[in-house]
């Protein structure tokens, strides 16, 4: 594995370079490259030493950056809408966030559903997005002891992060809503709705809409 | 395709595995796949299969299975107690079984993981390119989980062997393990203690699973001024994480990205030793350069590639 680093910290510009390189490597993999795994600041290039050498690989990656910086060569990032039913039984912790922030529930929903959140990286669980851009008024501490089971689709806040649980799993985030979408559907030809480098925008939906979309997704 | 095994007793953690699920790492789906690729490949070749066919990975203690059809099976990897209809049968060889037989696999005497293959390979749905079970993601293998009592496994199509097969050698698994490792990616966080890391003996802790193998021993502190953790980046099998408590964890098959620092990375040819490491075993690390690691990888690939020829010449 060769780690190609583009900078440090949580930085949008650095992260865009990371995902552009990963997309180029996927579109036109140099000899011996098996996969390219992007995260915040780096791309891990997984290669087969039987088919390439480190120096060949390094120059191939540099060449790829030069010839492929033309716009349109790799797909532009998308913004994916994720409908969320906030509060009620789907967002058991929204009252807690209201208390700690001093905001009303309506204000919380408005603040959370306004920005488009950049997907810096996907990992930890299938389809789990590390998102950037949460409004600082919504920052909330994790639960003191994690829940044994958080239902798939739950939307949570932990400190300065927000995100969605793609699978039923244990978890300590403050849950403010839930999406009826199946974010990880392994049997679909495209198991995921988004890719790292895309953005997510949450839209607020009613409990009735939730039920209807949920039924459709399950079918 | 025919029914192959009925599970009478599943054992503590028996899963269907193949070579692994690639090309979805960036979506948070780990590779999974057999922990010991050497024993896995041997099991398939001995049973007359494609080297990447799905097999059962058995952890520390085995299942009891009723066979439902005629098949050639092969058991490789950790040296486990085993009987076929009450009589001990050999490992690292093909064994003909018939419908109605009972395969009972007991505890491992040496090593930790065994592989049981059968003619045609274990048939399970291909999920995102692989039959491998990824339990925390709920995908692959038998409904995304370890085997349970009453499960019925089927096998793919395949011909029975015309003559039995055997491997002319048997790998031995030691409780004194030497792992060769290339420093990095964050070796520059541990300049002061790298010497201690590469000269100390560590003990395999009881928490060792398909995600990683925890070690206990001398605490490896990061250099003064080096950050506690990093922004999440790729985690790969073989990476040796040093979490804030200074106790190393060797990462294995169920990894995508993570935020702990990695002092060094175990070379691919030595990963099977980690797969076979038992709690209480001693682990030492020796440092080598990336060029040496590439050289060893080439030798190892050749050795793996030649396994089929070795089996063919020993089975004449």
Short mmCIF file of C-alpha atoms in Angstrom, two decimals, chain A residues 1 3 9-10 26 35-40 42 44 46-50 54 121-127 130 167 184 186 191-192 194-195, chain B residues 22-30 127-128 134 136-139 185-186 231-236 239 256-258 290-291 294 297-298 301:
data_model
loop_
_atom_site.label_atom_id
_atom_site.label_comp_id
_atom_site.label_asym_id
_atom_site.label_seq_id
_atom_site.Cartn_x
_atom_site.Cartn_y
_atom_site.Cartn_z
CA UNK A 1 0.00 0.00 0.00
CA UNK A 3 -0.22 6.37 0.98
CA UNK A 9 -6.43 18.13 9.07
CA UNK A 10 -10.05 18.48 8.00
CA UNK A 26 -10.33 4.01 -10.43
CA UNK A 35 -7.71 -0.32 -5.45
CA UNK A 36 -7.59 3.26 -4.21
CA UNK A 37 -9.03 4.04 -0.79
CA UNK A 38 -9.57 7.74 -0.08
CA UNK A 39 -10.03 9.25 3.37
CA UNK A 40 -9.63 12.80 4.74
CA UNK A 42 -4.75 10.76 1.75
CA UNK A 44 -4.18 4.57 0.01
CA UNK A 46 -3.22 -0.81 -3.00
CA UNK A 47 -0.83 -2.38 -5.47
CA UNK A 48 0.59 -5.74 -6.41
CA UNK A 49 4.41 -5.74 -6.13
CA UNK A 50 4.54 -8.50 -8.74
CA UNK A 54 7.14 1.85 -6.04
CA UNK A 121 -14.75 9.87 3.97
CA UNK A 122 -16.80 6.70 4.27
CA UNK A 123 -15.80 4.00 6.72
CA UNK A 124 -16.23 2.39 10.12
CA UNK A 125 -19.34 0.62 8.78
CA UNK A 126 -20.67 0.11 5.23
CA UNK A 127 -21.83 3.51 3.96
CA UNK A 130 -17.86 11.30 7.92
CA UNK A 167 -27.12 -0.35 9.72
CA UNK A 184 -26.87 0.22 2.43
CA UNK A 186 -26.21 -4.94 -0.71
CA UNK A 191 -25.65 -0.67 -2.95
CA UNK A 192 -25.06 2.96 -1.91
CA UNK A 194 -23.60 8.39 -2.64
CA UNK A 195 -19.85 8.27 -2.90
CA UNK B 22 -12.69 -6.18 -2.92
CA UNK B 23 -13.49 -2.87 -4.62
CA UNK B 24 -15.90 -1.65 -1.91
CA UNK B 25 -13.32 -0.63 0.70
CA UNK B 26 -13.91 3.04 -0.02
CA UNK B 27 -17.59 2.56 0.87
CA UNK B 28 -16.72 1.18 4.30
CA UNK B 29 -17.13 -2.47 3.32
CA UNK B 30 -14.08 -4.39 4.54
CA UNK B 127 -22.90 -10.39 -2.23
CA UNK B 128 -20.97 -7.47 -3.71
CA UNK B 134 -18.98 -10.10 7.26
CA UNK B 136 -21.08 -6.90 11.69
CA UNK B 137 -22.29 -5.83 8.24
CA UNK B 138 -24.76 -8.73 8.12
CA UNK B 139 -23.70 -9.81 4.62
CA UNK B 185 2.91 4.90 8.10
CA UNK B 186 3.31 6.81 11.41
CA UNK B 231 -7.35 12.08 11.09
CA UNK B 232 -8.91 8.81 9.91
CA UNK B 233 -7.01 7.17 7.05
CA UNK B 234 -6.85 3.75 5.42
CA UNK B 235 -6.42 0.74 7.75
CA UNK B 236 -5.05 -2.40 6.14
CA UNK B 239 -1.10 -2.49 10.16
CA UNK B 256 -11.45 0.13 6.12
CA UNK B 257 -10.39 3.40 7.77
CA UNK B 258 -9.43 4.35 11.31
CA UNK B 290 10.01 -2.02 1.74
CA UNK B 291 12.39 -3.51 -0.84
CA UNK B 294 8.63 -6.79 -1.89
CA UNK B 297 6.27 -11.12 -1.27
CA UNK B 298 7.54 -12.36 -4.62
CA UNK B 301 3.67 -15.65 -4.20
#
